[in-house]
Amino acid sequence: MNNTLLEHGQEGCNKQSSPSKRSLAWFDDALLLGIMALLAGCGLIYEYLLSHYAGRILGALEAAIYTMIGIMIVSMGIGAFAARKIRCAFTGFALLELTVAFCGSLAILITAAVIGFGQQLPLIIANTLGLPPDHIPDGGFIGTLQNLSEYLPYIWGVILGLMIGMEIPLIARVRQSLSEEHLLHNAGTIYGADYIGAGAGAAIWVMFMLSLDIQLAAALTASVNLLAGFVFIWRFWQQIRWAKLILIGHFVASGVLVLLAMHGPSWEQNFNNLLYKDKVVYAEATRFQQLTFTERLRGNGQEPVYSLYINGRLQFSSIDEHIYHSFLVHPTMAASARQDKVLIIGGGDGLGLKQVFKWQPKSVTLMDLDEKLVELFTAPDEKMPAHVSQAMLSLNGNALNDPRVNLVFDDAFNGVDNLIKENQKFDVIIVDLPDPSHPDLNKLYSDLFYRKLAELLSADGAMTVQSTSPYHAQQAFISVGKTIESAGFTVQQYHHNVPSFGEWGWSIATRAGKDAKSRLAHNQPLPIEEDWLTPGLIHGAFEFPGNFYDDKDKIKTNKIGSLQLYHYHLASWSDNQGMNLF
């Protein structure tokens, strides 16, 4: 009986569409090509949405974009072959857009729910069974579930890729069925619309959707698929089998999209919040990264602990950020002959800047890519809870509002070129950038970038670069030091334990005269008000185990374009920092 229905459906499809083959109206052709262009843009945006979710929420941005694009391209190819099995192109296309709209709008929300549940499951079990904290289950089925859930974005990529791949063949068949003659340039015309639409989609993503909540962006993209389906049903109603039923499905999907646009972002954020150990009190997606602020109440009159995560990676915790920033700033300032003019690259939270001002510099230039991040640490934000906003301003001592600060919002790799053109020189340069966990960040740890900084540093000045963990990423740590040396600096490295990060390291460099370690050899107290860091702690920080540098000659420098440091870092860090992974 099913075969009979299929044959009847095919006959109906062919019979109804045959009158339209007598002429190919320009309106129909323009409509189909316009739909194809829109859907190509949607397909590209789905790739970006899924890969950026993996990167911003799961902290896996290193390979997510490239992996997702590859997976979806292969899936689209398979989908193009599979489209041959669809007997009626008109009915198949209308159903396809309805399905793509549902999957595209719900993919990220479902992924967030599954991952969030997977991370909370051990606590649920432990609380139900009354298990002590050191008996929280973390292996077996639960561990497998947690690991597999992180691949969900790629599974959605396969599903959406298969369906997106079917769109071009189906549109091509629809165009052909509306024409009396064989269309010699059918494929070329369709692909032309596809390429133009993909380019427009990329532009929309960069200019508009990057700053939107990712779930809202997904709902808006899915609405375009649904709109394409509505228009297609309206124009080719007679050629579509089960047109009324498919139209009802489109109306149901419209209601779902409205609901997702209104409440989806908050639902998704609540699921994402389950990934963090502490309570998430504020989260925002900027054009460049996902910012998440957490709060842990301690009671007994103690201040809450606030932490900032960027793309799922811990950037600071208020309980011990002073350790990190003291070691980042004070040895550098003390090793420089002067402290009048300072350049900070990164450090948009102003915490390092607060330490710099203890040395009473005349001017400080702070260069950061993300203006929105800096704004959150400069003035109260109406979206952020008032007590959290005030805590951030208190934490950095309102340093970003000091009149001596010159804020520059630019990509550091290109931004320093403008400083070089202005013939600027700095007594101290502090490089406080995220780890080289992405190819785009790798260039900021390259030999070429450090040669640029050498042009900006005074001959008797000093520069420090945060250099990841010498314990967890030894090869990456040593490579940073060797790369700075290759740019003409004399380099020493030092380390200290920062409880929130573990053992952490920095590289301090000078251009001429004594090296930094020799300049810091005295045991005099620092000439500033500093009640934590002492000369003894600084001197001890330069000591490493006797065999730490045994393989230094085998470790390569990070030449521009080589991605060497990125690969060292990727091989060393296998766990996501700060996530609630048991």
Coordinates of C-alpha atoms in Angstrom, one line a residue:
M1 CA 0.0 0.0 0.0
N2 CA 2.9 2.4 0.8
N3 CA 4.4 1.8 -2.6
T4 CA 1.0 2.5 -4.2
L5 CA 0.8 5.8 -2.3
L6 CA 4.3 6.7 -3.3
E7 CA 3.6 6.0 -7.0
H8 CA 0.4 7.9 -6.8
G9 CA 2.3 10.8 -5.1
Q10 CA 4.9 10.7 -7.8
E11 CA 2.3 10.7 -10.6
G12 CA 0.5 13.6 -8.9
C13 CA 3.7 15.5 -8.6
N14 CA 4.6 15.0 -12.3
K15 CA 1.0 15.5 -13.5
Q16 CA 0.6 18.7 -11.6
S17 CA 3.9 20.2 -12.6
S18 CA 3.8 19.3 -16.3
P19 CA 1.7 22.3 -17.4
S20 CA 4.3 24.6 -15.8
K21 CA 7.0 23.1 -18.0
R22 CA 5.6 24.9 -21.0
S23 CA 7.3 28.1 -20.0
L24 CA 9.8 29.2 -17.4
A25 CA 8.5 32.4 -16.0
W26 CA 11.1 34.9 -15.0
F27 CA 9.3 35.5 -11.7
D28 CA 9.5 31.8 -10.7
D29 CA 13.2 31.6 -11.7
A30 CA 14.1 34.8 -9.8
L31 CA 12.1 33.5 -6.8
L32 CA 13.9 30.1 -6.8
L33 CA 17.3 31.7 -7.2
G34 CA 16.5 34.2 -4.4
I35 CA 15.4 31.3 -2.1
M36 CA 18.7 29.5 -2.9
A37 CA 20.8 32.5 -2.0
L38 CA 19.0 33.0 1.3
L39 CA 19.4 29.3 2.2
A40 CA 23.1 29.4 1.3
G41 CA 23.5 32.2 3.8
C42 CA 21.6 30.2 6.4
G43 CA 23.8 27.2 5.8
L44 CA 27.0 29.1 6.4
I45 CA 25.6 30.7 9.5
Y46 CA 24.6 27.3 11.0
E47 CA 28.3 26.3 10.5
Y48 CA 29.4 29.3 12.5
L49 CA 26.8 29.0 15.1
L50 CA 27.6 25.4 16.0
S51 CA 31.4 25.9 15.9
H52 CA 31.2 29.0 18.0
Y53 CA 29.0 27.3 20.5
A54 CA 31.6 24.6 20.8
G55 CA 34.3 27.2 21.2
R56 CA 32.6 29.8 23.4
I57 CA 30.8 27.5 25.8
L58 CA 33.0 24.3 25.8
G59 CA 36.3 26.1 25.4
A60 CA 37.2 24.1 22.3
L61 CA 37.6 26.9 19.8
E62 CA 41.0 25.6 18.7
A63 CA 39.7 23.1 16.2
A64 CA 35.9 23.6 16.3
I65 CA 35.5 25.9 13.4
Y66 CA 37.7 23.9 11.1
T67 CA 36.3 20.6 12.2
M68 CA 32.7 21.8 11.8
I69 CA 33.2 23.2 8.3
G70 CA 34.9 20.0 7.2
I71 CA 32.1 17.8 8.7
M72 CA 29.3 19.9 7.2
I73 CA 31.0 20.0 3.7
V74 CA 31.3 16.2 3.6
S75 CA 27.7 15.9 4.9
M76 CA 26.4 18.3 2.3
G77 CA 28.0 16.2 -0.4
I78 CA 26.3 13.0 1.0
G79 CA 23.1 15.0 1.2
A80 CA 23.4 16.0 -2.5
F81 CA 23.6 12.3 -3.4
A82 CA 20.7 11.4 -1.1
A83 CA 18.5 14.0 -2.7
R84 CA 18.1 11.7 -5.7
K85 CA 15.9 9.4 -3.6
I86 CA 13.3 12.1 -3.1
R87 CA 10.7 11.4 -5.7
C88 CA 8.9 14.8 -5.8
A89 CA 11.2 17.7 -5.6
F90 CA 8.4 20.2 -4.7
T91 CA 7.1 18.2 -1.8
G92 CA 10.6 17.2 -0.7
F93 CA 11.8 20.8 -0.7
A94 CA 8.9 22.1 1.4
L95 CA 9.3 19.4 4.0
L96 CA 13.1 19.9 4.0
E97 CA 12.9 23.6 4.9
L98 CA 10.4 22.8 7.7
T99 CA 12.8 20.2 9.1
V100 CA 15.9 22.4 8.8
A101 CA 14.0 25.2 10.7
F102 CA 13.2 22.9 13.5
C103 CA 16.7 21.3 13.8
G104 CA 18.5 24.6 13.3
S105 CA 16.6 26.5 16.0
L106 CA 16.7 23.7 18.6
A107 CA 20.2 22.3 18.0
I108 CA 22.0 24.6 20.4
L109 CA 19.3 24.5 23.1
I110 CA 19.2 20.7 23.1
T111 CA 23.0 20.5 23.1
A112 CA 23.1 22.9 26.1
A113 CA 20.5 20.9 28.0
V114 CA 22.3 17.5 27.4
I115 CA 25.7 18.8 28.3
G116 CA 24.3 20.6 31.4
F117 CA 22.5 17.5 32.6
G118 CA 25.6 15.4 32.0
Q119 CA 27.7 17.7 34.2
Q120 CA 25.0 17.8 37.0
L121 CA 24.3 14.1 37.0
P122 CA 27.1 13.1 39.3
L123 CA 25.9 15.7 41.9
I124 CA 22.3 14.5 41.5
I125 CA 23.4 10.9 42.2
A126 CA 25.7 11.9 45.1
N127 CA 23.0 14.0 46.8
T128 CA 20.4 11.3 46.3
L129 CA 22.6 8.6 47.8
G130 CA 24.2 10.9 50.4
L131 CA 27.7 10.3 49.1
P132 CA 30.6 12.3 50.5
P133 CA 32.4 14.9 48.3
D134 CA 35.3 12.5 47.6
H135 CA 32.9 9.8 46.3
I136 CA 31.2 11.8 43.6
P137 CA 31.0 9.4 40.6
D138 CA 33.1 10.5 37.6
G139 CA 33.7 7.4 35.5
G140 CA 31.9 4.6 33.7
F141 CA 28.7 5.6 32.0
I142 CA 28.7 9.1 33.5
G143 CA 32.2 9.9 32.2
T144 CA 31.2 8.4 28.8
L145 CA 28.1 10.6 28.7
Q146 CA 30.0 13.7 29.6
N147 CA 32.6 13.1 26.9
L148 CA 30.2 12.1 24.2
S149 CA 27.9 15.1 24.9
E150 CA 30.7 17.5 23.9
Y151 CA 30.5 16.0 20.4
L152 CA 26.8 17.0 20.0
P153 CA 27.5 20.1 18.0
Y154 CA 29.3 18.0 15.4
I155 CA 26.4 15.5 15.3
W156 CA 24.1 18.4 14.6
G157 CA 26.5 19.6 12.0
V158 CA 26.2 16.2 10.2
I159 CA 22.4 16.3 10.4
L160 CA 22.1 19.9 9.1
G161 CA 24.8 19.3 6.6
L162 CA 22.9 16.4 5.1
M163 CA 19.7 18.5 4.7
I164 CA 21.5 21.6 3.4
G165 CA 23.2 19.4 0.8
M166 CA 19.8 18.4 -0.5
E167 CA 18.7 21.9 -1.2
I168 CA 20.7 22.6 -4.3
P169 CA 19.7 19.4 -6.2
L170 CA 16.0 19.9 -5.3
I171 CA 16.0 23.5 -6.4
A172 CA 17.7 22.5 -9.6
R173 CA 15.1 19.8 -10.3
V174 CA 12.3 22.3 -9.6
R175 CA 13.8 24.8 -12.0
Q176 CA 14.1 22.0 -14.6
S177 CA 10.6 20.8 -14.2
L178 CA 9.3 24.4 -14.8
S179 CA 11.1 24.6 -18.2
E180 CA 10.1 23.0 -21.5
E181 CA 13.8 22.5 -22.5
H182 CA 16.9 21.2 -20.8
L183 CA 18.5 24.0 -18.9
L184 CA 22.1 24.0 -20.1
H185 CA 23.3 26.3 -17.3
N186 CA 21.0 25.1 -14.5
A187 CA 23.8 23.9 -12.2
G188 CA 26.0 27.0 -12.8
T189 CA 23.1 29.4 -12.1
I190 CA 22.1 27.6 -8.9
Y191 CA 25.7 27.5 -7.7
G192 CA 26.1 31.2 -8.5
A193 CA 23.2 32.1 -6.3
D194 CA 24.6 29.7 -3.6
Y195 CA 28.0 31.3 -3.6
I196 CA 26.6 34.9 -3.5
G197 CA 24.2 33.9 -0.7
A198 CA 27.0 32.3 1.3
G199 CA 29.0 35.5 1.0
A200 CA 26.1 37.6 2.2
G201 CA 25.6 35.1 5.1
A202 CA 29.2 35.5 6.2
A203 CA 28.9 39.3 6.1
I204 CA 25.7 39.2 8.2
W205 CA 27.4 36.9 10.7
V206 CA 30.4 39.3 11.1
M207 CA 28.5 42.6 11.1
F208 CA 25.4 41.6 13.0
M209 CA 25.1 38.1 14.5
L210 CA 28.4 37.9 16.3
S211 CA 27.1 40.3 19.0
L212 CA 23.8 38.4 19.4
D213 CA 23.0 35.7 21.9
I214 CA 23.8 32.5 20.1
Q215 CA 20.3 31.0 20.6
L216 CA 18.6 34.1 19.4
A217 CA 20.9 34.0 16.3
A218 CA 19.8 30.4 15.7
A219 CA 16.1 31.2 15.9
L220 CA 16.5 34.2 13.5
T221 CA 18.4 32.0 11.0
A222 CA 15.8 29.2 11.2
S223 CA 13.1 31.8 10.6
V224 CA 14.6 32.5 7.2
N225 CA 14.4 28.8 6.3
L226 CA 10.8 28.9 7.5
L227 CA 10.1 32.0 5.4
A228 CA 11.6 30.3 2.3
G229 CA 9.2 27.4 3.0
F230 CA 6.2 29.6 3.3
V231 CA 7.0 31.4 0.0
F232 CA 7.7 28.1 -1.8
I233 CA 4.3 26.6 -0.6
W234 CA 2.4 29.8 -1.6
R235 CA 3.9 29.8 -5.1
F236 CA 3.9 26.0 -5.9
W237 CA 0.8 24.9 -3.9
Q238 CA -0.6 22.8 -6.7
Q239 CA 2.7 20.8 -7.2
I240 CA 3.1 19.9 -3.5
R241 CA 1.7 16.8 -2.0
W242 CA 0.2 17.1 1.5
A243 CA 0.5 20.9 1.1
K244 CA -2.1 21.6 3.8
L245 CA -0.4 19.4 6.3
I246 CA 3.0 20.9 5.5
L247 CA 1.6 24.4 5.9
I248 CA 0.2 23.5 9.3
G249 CA 3.7 22.3 10.2
H250 CA 5.1 25.7 9.2
F251 CA 2.7 27.5 11.4
V252 CA 3.6 25.3 14.4
A253 CA 7.3 25.9 13.7
S254 CA 6.5 29.6 13.6
G255 CA 5.1 29.4 17.1
V256 CA 8.1 27.5 18.3
L257 CA 10.5 30.1 16.8
V258 CA 8.7 33.0 18.5
L259 CA 8.9 31.1 21.8
L260 CA 12.6 30.4 21.2
A261 CA 13.3 34.0 20.3
M262 CA 11.6 35.3 23.5
H263 CA 12.8 32.7 26.0
G264 CA 15.4 30.6 24.3
P265 CA 18.4 32.7 25.2
S266 CA 17.6 32.5 29.0
W267 CA 16.9 28.8 28.8
E268 CA 20.1 28.2 27.0
Q269 CA 22.0 30.3 29.5
N270 CA 20.5 28.4 32.4
F271 CA 21.7 25.2 30.9
N272 CA 25.2 26.6 30.2
N273 CA 25.4 27.8 33.8
L274 CA 25.3 24.2 34.9
L275 CA 28.8 23.8 33.6
Y276 CA 30.3 26.1 36.2
K277 CA 31.1 25.2 39.8
D278 CA 29.9 28.5 41.2
K279 CA 26.7 30.4 40.6
V280 CA 26.7 32.3 37.3
V281 CA 25.6 35.9 38.0
Y282 CA 26.1 37.4 34.6
A283 CA 26.9 36.2 31.0
E284 CA 27.3 38.1 27.8
A285 CA 28.4 37.3 24.3
T286 CA 30.5 40.1 22.8
R287 CA 31.6 40.3 19.2
F288 CA 34.7 38.4 20.1
Q289 CA 34.1 36.1 23.0
Q290 CA 31.7 34.7 25.6
L291 CA 32.0 36.3 29.0
T292 CA 30.8 34.5 32.1
F293 CA 31.0 35.9 35.7
T294 CA 30.4 33.6 38.7
E295 CA 29.9 34.3 42.4
R296 CA 30.7 32.0 45.4
L297 CA 29.3 33.1 48.7
R298 CA 31.5 32.2 51.7
G299 CA 29.6 33.5 54.7
N300 CA 31.2 34.5 58.1
G301 CA 31.5 38.1 56.9
Q302 CA 33.9 37.2 54.1
E303 CA 33.7 38.8 50.7
P304 CA 32.2 36.6 47.9
V305 CA 34.6 35.1 45.4
Y306 CA 34.1 36.4 41.8
S307 CA 35.5 34.8 38.8
L308 CA 35.6 35.6 35.1
Y309 CA 35.6 33.0 32.4
I310 CA 36.2 33.7 28.7
N311 CA 35.1 31.1 26.3
G312 CA 34.8 28.7 29.2
R313 CA 38.4 29.3 30.5
L314 CA 39.1 30.9 33.8
Q315 CA 40.7 34.4 33.5
F316 CA 40.8 35.4 37.1
S317 CA 39.4 34.6 40.5
S318 CA 39.1 37.5 43.0
I319 CA 40.5 35.3 45.8
D320 CA 44.0 35.1 44.3
E321 CA 44.2 37.4 41.2
H322 CA 46.6 39.6 43.2
I323 CA 49.2 36.7 43.1
Y324 CA 49.0 36.5 39.3
H325 CA 49.0 40.2 38.7
S326 CA 51.7 41.0 41.2
F327 CA 54.1 38.5 39.5
L328 CA 53.1 39.8 36.1
V329 CA 53.7 43.5 36.9
H330 CA 56.1 44.2 39.8
P331 CA 59.2 42.3 38.6
T332 CA 58.9 44.0 35.2
M333 CA 58.5 47.5 36.7
A334 CA 61.4 46.9 39.1
A335 CA 63.7 45.6 36.4
S336 CA 63.2 48.7 34.2
A337 CA 65.3 51.8 34.7
R338 CA 62.2 54.0 34.6
Q339 CA 58.5 53.4 35.0
D340 CA 57.1 56.6 33.4
K341 CA 55.6 55.2 30.3
V342 CA 53.9 51.8 30.3
L343 CA 52.2 49.7 27.6
I344 CA 49.8 46.9 28.6
I345 CA 48.7 44.5 25.8
G346 CA 45.5 42.7 26.9
G347 CA 44.5 43.0 30.5
G348 CA 41.1 44.6 29.7
D349 CA 39.8 43.9 33.2
G350 CA 42.2 46.5 34.6
L351 CA 43.6 44.3 37.3
G352 CA 47.2 44.5 36.1
L353 CA 46.7 48.2 35.5
K354 CA 45.8 48.6 39.2
Q355 CA 49.2 47.1 40.1
V356 CA 51.0 49.3 37.6
F357 CA 49.6 52.5 39.2
K358 CA 51.5 51.6 42.4
W359 CA 54.6 52.7 40.6
Q360 CA 53.1 56.1 39.7
P361 CA 53.7 56.1 36.0
K362 CA 53.0 59.3 34.0
S363 CA 51.0 57.5 31.3
V364 CA 49.8 54.0 30.5
T365 CA 48.5 52.8 27.1
L366 CA 46.2 49.7 27.4
M367 CA 45.4 47.9 24.1
D368 CA 42.6 45.4 24.1
L369 CA 40.5 43.9 21.3
D370 CA 37.2 43.7 23.2
E371 CA 35.7 47.1 24.0
K372 CA 32.7 45.6 25.7
L373 CA 34.9 43.7 28.1
V374 CA 36.7 46.9 29.1
E375 CA 33.4 48.7 29.5
L376 CA 32.2 46.1 32.1
F377 CA 35.3 47.0 34.2
T378 CA 35.0 50.7 33.6
A379 CA 31.5 51.7 34.6
P380 CA 28.4 50.1 36.0
D381 CA 26.5 48.1 33.4
E382 CA 22.7 48.2 33.5
K383 CA 22.4 44.6 32.5
M384 CA 24.9 43.3 35.1
P385 CA 23.6 43.0 38.7
A386 CA 24.6 46.1 40.6
H387 CA 26.5 44.4 43.3
V388 CA 28.6 42.4 40.7
S389 CA 29.4 45.6 38.8
Q390 CA 30.5 47.4 41.9
A391 CA 32.6 44.4 42.9
M392 CA 34.4 44.5 39.5
L393 CA 35.1 48.3 39.9
S394 CA 36.3 47.7 43.4
L395 CA 38.5 44.8 42.4
N396 CA 40.5 46.9 39.8
G397 CA 40.5 50.0 42.0
N398 CA 38.6 51.9 39.2
A399 CA 42.0 52.0 37.4
L400 CA 40.5 52.2 33.9
N401 CA 39.0 55.6 34.7
D402 CA 42.3 57.1 35.6
P403 CA 43.2 60.1 33.4
R404 CA 46.6 58.7 32.8
V405 CA 45.2 55.8 30.8
N406 CA 45.0 55.8 27.0
L407 CA 42.6 53.0 25.9
V408 CA 43.2 51.5 22.4
F409 CA 40.8 49.0 21.0
D410 CA 42.5 47.1 18.3
D411 CA 44.0 43.7 17.5
A412 CA 47.4 43.8 19.1
F413 CA 49.2 42.3 16.1
N414 CA 48.2 45.3 13.9
G415 CA 47.6 47.8 16.7
V416 CA 51.3 48.0 17.7
D417 CA 52.1 49.0 14.1
N418 CA 50.4 52.3 14.8
L419 CA 52.5 52.8 17.9
I420 CA 55.6 52.1 15.9
K421 CA 54.6 54.6 13.2
E422 CA 54.1 57.2 15.9
N423 CA 57.7 56.5 17.1
Q424 CA 56.5 55.7 20.6
K425 CA 58.8 54.2 23.2
F426 CA 57.8 52.6 26.4
D427 CA 59.8 51.9 29.6
V428 CA 57.8 48.8 30.4
I429 CA 55.7 46.5 28.2
I430 CA 53.4 44.0 29.9
V431 CA 51.8 41.4 27.6
D432 CA 48.8 39.8 29.4
L433 CA 47.0 37.9 26.6
P434 CA 45.0 34.6 26.7
D435 CA 46.9 31.4 26.1
P436 CA 47.7 30.6 22.4
S437 CA 44.7 28.2 22.3
H438 CA 43.6 29.3 18.9
P439 CA 45.5 30.0 15.6
D440 CA 44.5 33.6 15.7
L441 CA 46.1 34.0 19.2
N442 CA 49.2 32.1 18.0
K443 CA 50.4 35.1 16.0
L444 CA 50.5 37.2 19.2
Y445 CA 53.2 34.8 20.5
S446 CA 55.2 34.8 17.3
D447 CA 58.8 35.9 16.5
L448 CA 57.4 38.7 14.3
F449 CA 55.2 40.1 17.0
Y450 CA 58.0 40.2 19.5
R451 CA 60.2 42.0 17.0
K452 CA 57.6 44.6 16.8
L453 CA 57.6 45.0 20.5
A454 CA 61.4 45.3 20.5
E455 CA 60.9 48.5 18.4
L456 CA 58.6 49.9 21.1
L457 CA 60.7 49.0 24.2
S458 CA 63.3 51.5 25.5
A459 CA 66.9 50.2 25.5
D460 CA 67.0 50.1 29.4
G461 CA 63.4 49.0 29.7
A462 CA 61.8 45.6 30.5
M463 CA 59.0 43.4 29.1
T464 CA 57.1 40.5 30.6
V465 CA 54.8 38.1 28.8
Q466 CA 52.4 35.7 30.5
S467 CA 53.6 32.3 29.3
T468 CA 51.1 29.6 30.3
S469 CA 51.9 26.9 32.8
P470 CA 55.4 25.5 33.0
Y471 CA 54.0 22.4 34.8
H472 CA 51.0 21.6 32.5
A473 CA 52.5 22.9 29.3
Q474 CA 56.2 22.7 29.6
Q475 CA 57.0 22.7 25.9
A476 CA 54.7 25.7 25.2
F477 CA 56.3 27.6 28.2
I478 CA 59.8 27.0 27.0
S479 CA 58.8 27.8 23.4
V480 CA 57.5 31.3 24.4
G481 CA 60.9 32.1 26.0
K482 CA 62.9 30.9 23.0
T483 CA 60.7 32.8 20.6
I484 CA 61.2 36.1 22.6
E485 CA 65.0 35.4 22.5
S486 CA 64.8 34.9 18.7
A487 CA 63.5 38.5 18.5
G488 CA 66.7 39.9 20.0
F489 CA 65.8 39.9 23.7
T490 CA 67.7 38.5 26.7
V491 CA 65.1 36.3 28.5
Q492 CA 64.6 34.7 31.9
Q493 CA 61.6 32.8 33.0
Y494 CA 60.0 32.6 36.3
H495 CA 57.0 30.8 37.9
H496 CA 54.8 30.7 41.0
N497 CA 51.7 28.9 42.2
V498 CA 48.4 30.7 41.6
P499 CA 45.8 28.4 43.4
S500 CA 43.1 29.0 40.8
F501 CA 45.4 28.1 37.9
G502 CA 48.1 25.9 39.5
E503 CA 51.7 26.5 38.7
W504 CA 52.0 29.5 36.3
G505 CA 54.8 31.1 34.4
W506 CA 56.0 34.3 32.9
S507 CA 58.9 35.4 30.6
I508 CA 60.8 38.6 31.4
A509 CA 63.0 40.2 28.7
T510 CA 65.4 43.1 28.3
R511 CA 67.0 44.5 25.2
A512 CA 70.4 45.7 26.4
G513 CA 72.5 46.0 29.6
K514 CA 72.0 43.6 32.5
D515 CA 69.4 40.9 32.2
A516 CA 66.3 41.1 34.3
K517 CA 67.4 38.6 36.9
S518 CA 70.6 40.5 37.5
R519 CA 68.7 43.7 37.8
L520 CA 66.4 42.1 40.4
A521 CA 69.3 40.5 42.4
H522 CA 69.2 43.0 45.3
N523 CA 67.2 42.2 48.4
Q524 CA 65.8 45.7 49.0
P525 CA 62.1 45.9 49.5
L526 CA 60.1 47.1 46.5
P527 CA 59.8 50.9 46.4
I528 CA 56.0 50.7 46.5
E529 CA 53.2 49.9 48.8
E530 CA 53.0 46.1 48.4
D531 CA 52.1 43.9 51.3
W532 CA 52.2 40.5 49.6
L533 CA 55.1 40.2 47.0
T534 CA 58.6 40.3 48.5
P535 CA 62.1 40.3 47.0
G536 CA 62.5 36.7 48.3
L537 CA 59.5 35.5 46.5
I538 CA 60.7 37.1 43.3
H539 CA 64.2 35.6 43.6
G540 CA 62.7 32.1 44.3
A541 CA 60.4 32.3 41.3
F542 CA 63.4 32.1 39.0
E543 CA 64.4 28.7 40.2
F544 CA 63.4 25.6 38.2
P545 CA 64.1 21.9 38.7
G546 CA 67.6 21.0 37.6
N547 CA 66.4 19.1 34.5
F548 CA 63.6 21.5 33.5
Y549 CA 65.5 22.8 30.4
D550 CA 67.2 19.6 29.4
D551 CA 65.2 19.4 26.1
K552 CA 65.3 23.1 25.4
D553 CA 67.3 22.6 22.2
K554 CA 64.7 20.3 20.8
I555 CA 61.9 22.8 21.3
K556 CA 61.1 25.0 18.4
T557 CA 60.5 28.7 18.3
N558 CA 57.1 30.0 17.2
K559 CA 57.8 31.5 13.8
I560 CA 55.0 33.5 12.3
G561 CA 52.7 31.2 10.3
S562 CA 54.1 28.0 11.8
L563 CA 51.4 27.5 14.5
Q564 CA 54.2 25.7 16.5
L565 CA 53.2 27.1 19.8
Y566 CA 49.5 26.5 19.2
H567 CA 50.3 22.8 18.6
Y568 CA 52.5 22.6 21.7
H569 CA 49.7 24.2 23.8
L570 CA 47.0 22.0 22.2
A571 CA 48.9 18.8 23.0
S572 CA 49.5 19.9 26.6
W573 CA 46.0 21.1 27.7
S574 CA 43.4 18.4 27.4
D575 CA 41.0 19.6 30.1
N576 CA 38.8 22.7 30.1
Q577 CA 39.8 25.0 32.9
G578 CA 37.1 26.1 35.3
M579 CA 34.3 23.9 33.9
N580 CA 32.3 21.8 36.3
L581 CA 33.9 18.5 35.0
F582 CA 34.2 15.8 37.6

